[in-house]
């Protein structure tokens, strides 16, 4: 009887270990080298592919992701801070709060196309997720073939607007500094001024008093 129990426990341990091995998530990170770039790649079940790139504020980003073969996947866009939260969840293997941009987010989809204005200079991450996480997303049914088209361009109008704002801010600061200096000079001019003649007369009186006092002694 004990032998059967031990065999059953051993078999259960093997099953649990096998299940853990199957659900272990694989992270693959690639850096996007160009502002205009296309790649078609294979993503295994329970693997998430991360495309990393440097974004400049006001740049325009155009992305198209399409699954050519296989089941639906999750598609996400993060800045550096929010990607850290997502990465922590994936490494733990358990659902946790994470905050992707609403633009660029597609759950359980085979196709997404979007445009996005980069809000700040930062590192950004585009994720193609073929895992069982996060919640409310697609479930891996095997490997998938996915193509991503990436195009990042300068927004000249945005840059011009930002430059105009900078100029106005600098001009406002210059005017404020000039007003401050003028006010300081005005305050100084209102301070009571000493009279040289009066000071000399006071000195003579003091000297005369000293002389009189000396003679009396």
Short mmCIF file of C-alpha atoms in Angstrom, two decimals:
data_model
loop_
_atom_site.label_atom_id
_atom_site.label_comp_id
_atom_site.label_asym_id
_atom_site.label_seq_id
_atom_site.Cartn_x
_atom_site.Cartn_y
_atom_site.Cartn_z
CA UNK A 1 0.00 0.00 0.00
CA UNK A 2 2.78 2.40 0.96
CA UNK A 3 4.60 1.53 -2.23
CA UNK A 4 1.54 2.47 -4.30
CA UNK A 5 1.22 5.79 -2.47
CA UNK A 6 4.87 6.60 -3.11
CA UNK A 7 4.49 5.71 -6.79
CA UNK A 8 1.39 7.94 -7.03
CA UNK A 9 3.19 10.85 -5.35
CA UNK A 10 6.19 10.41 -7.65
CA UNK A 11 3.94 10.41 -10.72
CA UNK A 12 2.15 13.54 -9.46
CA UNK A 13 5.49 15.29 -8.97
CA UNK A 14 6.49 14.46 -12.53
CA UNK A 15 3.17 15.80 -13.85
CA UNK A 16 3.52 19.06 -11.90
CA UNK A 17 7.10 19.49 -13.10
CA UNK A 18 6.02 18.85 -16.68
CA UNK A 19 3.19 21.37 -16.40
CA UNK A 20 5.59 23.99 -15.00
CA UNK A 21 7.99 23.38 -17.85
CA UNK A 22 5.21 23.74 -20.43
CA UNK A 23 3.95 27.05 -18.99
CA UNK A 24 7.36 28.63 -18.52
CA UNK A 25 7.41 31.90 -20.47
CA UNK A 26 10.23 32.87 -22.80
CA UNK A 27 11.25 36.48 -23.34
CA UNK A 28 12.97 37.57 -26.56
CA UNK A 29 14.11 41.20 -26.92
CA UNK A 30 15.27 42.72 -30.21
CA UNK A 31 16.32 46.29 -30.90
CA UNK A 32 14.81 48.09 -33.88
CA UNK A 33 17.83 49.47 -35.78
CA UNK A 34 16.12 51.78 -38.28
CA UNK A 35 13.31 54.32 -38.40
CA UNK A 36 11.73 52.34 -41.24
CA UNK A 37 11.86 48.61 -40.74
CA UNK A 38 9.94 45.37 -41.44
CA UNK A 39 10.41 41.89 -39.97
CA UNK A 40 8.57 38.59 -40.24
CA UNK A 41 9.38 36.12 -37.49
CA UNK A 42 8.24 32.96 -35.74
CA UNK A 43 7.08 33.19 -32.13
CA UNK A 44 6.80 29.97 -30.16
CA UNK A 45 3.94 29.11 -27.82
CA UNK A 46 4.39 30.85 -24.44
CA UNK A 47 6.97 33.21 -25.91
CA UNK A 48 6.66 36.99 -26.03
CA UNK A 49 8.72 38.97 -28.52
CA UNK A 50 9.74 42.50 -27.53
CA UNK A 51 10.86 45.17 -30.01
CA UNK A 52 12.85 47.93 -28.31
CA UNK A 53 13.49 51.39 -29.78
CA UNK A 54 14.48 54.92 -28.78
CA UNK A 55 11.67 57.43 -29.21
CA UNK A 56 12.04 61.20 -29.55
CA UNK A 57 9.28 63.52 -28.34
CA UNK A 58 6.81 64.61 -31.08
CA UNK A 59 7.96 61.92 -33.53
CA UNK A 60 5.18 60.05 -35.36
CA UNK A 61 5.07 56.27 -35.07
CA UNK A 62 3.16 54.07 -37.53
CA UNK A 63 2.93 50.35 -36.75
CA UNK A 64 1.23 47.42 -38.47
CA UNK A 65 1.28 43.92 -36.93
CA UNK A 66 -0.27 40.93 -38.68
CA UNK A 67 -0.38 37.22 -37.83
CA UNK A 68 0.21 35.32 -41.07
CA UNK A 69 0.00 31.85 -39.54
CA UNK A 70 -1.35 30.57 -36.23
CA UNK A 71 -3.76 31.76 -33.57
CA UNK A 72 -4.43 35.28 -32.29
CA UNK A 73 -1.90 37.03 -30.05
CA UNK A 74 -1.78 40.08 -27.78
CA UNK A 75 -0.13 43.28 -29.05
CA UNK A 76 1.06 45.96 -26.63
CA UNK A 77 2.99 49.26 -26.52
CA UNK A 78 4.89 50.50 -23.43
CA UNK A 79 7.23 53.21 -22.27
CA UNK A 80 10.21 52.14 -20.16
CA UNK A 81 8.49 52.46 -16.77
CA UNK A 82 5.35 50.54 -17.72
CA UNK A 83 7.30 47.85 -19.55
CA UNK A 84 9.08 47.06 -16.28
CA UNK A 85 5.69 46.32 -14.69
CA UNK A 86 4.68 44.08 -17.58
CA UNK A 87 8.03 42.29 -17.54
CA UNK A 88 7.70 41.65 -13.80
CA UNK A 89 4.30 40.04 -14.38
CA UNK A 90 5.60 37.81 -17.16
CA UNK A 91 8.58 36.66 -15.12
CA UNK A 92 6.34 35.82 -12.17
CA UNK A 93 3.97 33.82 -14.39
CA UNK A 94 0.97 35.33 -12.59
CA UNK A 95 -1.46 38.12 -13.55
CA UNK A 96 -0.49 41.52 -12.14
CA UNK A 97 -1.46 45.15 -12.86
CA UNK A 98 0.24 46.59 -15.94
CA UNK A 99 -0.35 49.75 -17.97
CA UNK A 100 0.19 49.71 -21.73
CA UNK A 101 -0.79 52.65 -23.91
CA UNK A 102 -4.39 52.35 -25.06
CA UNK A 103 -3.09 53.11 -28.55
CA UNK A 104 -1.20 50.04 -29.67
CA UNK A 105 -3.09 47.65 -27.39
CA UNK A 106 -4.84 44.73 -29.06
CA UNK A 107 -5.90 41.62 -27.15
CA UNK A 108 -6.53 38.28 -28.87
CA UNK A 109 -6.09 39.75 -32.37
CA UNK A 110 -4.49 38.78 -35.66
CA UNK A 111 -4.14 42.31 -37.02
CA UNK A 112 -3.61 45.81 -35.71
CA UNK A 113 -2.60 49.11 -37.30
CA UNK A 114 -2.10 52.35 -35.40
CA UNK A 115 -0.39 55.75 -35.32
CA UNK A 116 1.14 57.16 -32.16
CA UNK A 117 2.82 60.47 -31.29
CA UNK A 118 5.84 59.91 -29.03
CA UNK A 119 5.09 61.91 -25.83
CA UNK A 120 8.64 62.12 -24.42
CA UNK A 121 12.22 61.11 -25.07
CA UNK A 122 12.37 57.55 -23.75
CA UNK A 123 12.89 53.88 -24.57
CA UNK A 124 9.71 52.26 -25.92
CA UNK A 125 8.67 48.63 -26.33
CA UNK A 126 6.33 46.95 -28.82
CA UNK A 127 5.28 43.49 -27.60
CA UNK A 128 3.92 40.52 -29.56
CA UNK A 129 2.65 38.19 -26.84
CA UNK A 130 1.93 34.52 -27.60
CA UNK A 131 1.49 33.43 -23.96
CA UNK A 132 -1.37 32.71 -21.56
CA UNK A 133 -0.74 36.07 -19.86
CA UNK A 134 -2.07 38.70 -19.38
CA UNK A 135 -5.70 38.07 -18.42
CA UNK A 136 -8.39 38.59 -21.07
CA UNK A 137 -5.89 37.94 -23.84
CA UNK A 138 -5.28 35.22 -26.37
CA UNK A 139 -4.20 31.70 -25.41
CA UNK A 140 -1.32 30.05 -27.25
CA UNK A 141 -2.35 27.26 -29.57
CA UNK A 142 1.14 26.76 -30.95
CA UNK A 143 3.74 28.83 -32.74
CA UNK A 144 2.74 31.81 -34.89
CA UNK A 145 4.28 33.67 -37.83
CA UNK A 146 4.00 37.43 -37.33
CA UNK A 147 5.02 40.39 -39.46
CA UNK A 148 5.60 43.86 -38.07
CA UNK A 149 6.01 47.04 -40.12
CA UNK A 150 7.56 49.95 -38.21
CA UNK A 151 7.90 53.54 -39.41
CA UNK A 152 8.97 56.48 -37.25
CA UNK A 153 9.11 59.98 -38.74
CA UNK A 154 9.69 63.50 -37.51
CA UNK A 155 6.65 65.70 -36.94
CA UNK A 156 7.87 69.05 -38.28
CA UNK A 157 4.68 70.85 -37.22
CA UNK A 158 5.04 69.47 -33.68
CA UNK A 159 8.69 70.53 -33.53
CA UNK A 160 7.80 74.03 -34.73
CA UNK A 161 5.02 74.30 -32.14
CA UNK A 162 7.39 73.15 -29.40
CA UNK A 163 9.97 75.71 -30.55
CA UNK A 164 7.38 78.50 -30.46
CA UNK A 165 6.40 77.52 -26.92
CA UNK A 166 10.05 77.53 -25.88
CA UNK A 167 10.57 81.01 -27.38
CA UNK A 168 7.48 82.38 -25.61
CA UNK A 169 8.62 80.88 -22.32
CA UNK A 170 12.09 82.39 -22.67
CA UNK A 171 10.60 85.81 -23.55
CA UNK A 172 8.26 85.66 -20.56
CA UNK A 173 11.20 84.82 -18.29
CA UNK A 174 13.22 87.72 -19.75
CA UNK A 175 10.38 90.20 -19.15
CA UNK A 176 9.88 88.89 -15.62
CA UNK A 177 13.59 89.34 -14.84
CA UNK A 178 13.57 92.89 -16.26
CA UNK A 179 10.53 93.79 -14.14
CA UNK A 180 12.22 92.37 -11.05
CA UNK A 181 15.34 94.50 -11.60
CA UNK A 182 13.23 97.63 -12.25
CA UNK A 183 11.33 97.05 -9.00
CA UNK A 184 14.58 96.65 -7.09
CA UNK A 185 15.89 99.95 -8.47
CA UNK A 186 12.59 101.67 -7.61
CA UNK A 187 12.72 100.37 -4.04
CA UNK A 188 16.30 101.61 -3.66
CA UNK A 189 15.37 105.08 -4.91
CA UNK A 190 12.68 105.33 -2.20
CA UNK A 191 15.12 104.64 0.64
CA UNK A 192 15.95 107.76 2.78
CA UNK A 193 19.23 109.34 1.67
CA UNK A 194 21.72 110.80 4.16
CA UNK A 195 22.58 114.57 3.78
CA UNK A 196 26.34 115.19 3.54
CA UNK A 197 26.04 118.79 4.89
CA UNK A 198 24.01 117.65 7.88
CA UNK A 199 26.53 114.94 8.70
CA UNK A 200 29.41 117.47 8.56
CA UNK A 201 27.50 119.92 10.81
CA UNK A 202 26.82 117.15 13.32
CA UNK A 203 30.50 116.25 13.37
CA UNK A 204 31.46 119.90 14.08
CA UNK A 205 29.01 120.10 16.96
CA UNK A 206 30.45 116.96 18.50
CA UNK A 207 33.99 118.31 18.10
CA UNK A 208 33.03 121.67 19.68
CA UNK A 209 31.42 119.92 22.62
CA UNK A 210 34.58 117.91 23.20
CA UNK A 211 36.73 121.07 23.14
CA UNK A 212 34.49 122.90 25.64
CA UNK A 213 34.49 119.91 27.94
CA UNK A 214 38.30 119.71 27.77
CA UNK A 215 38.74 123.43 28.70
CA UNK A 216 36.45 123.11 31.72
CA UNK A 217 38.62 120.33 33.04
#
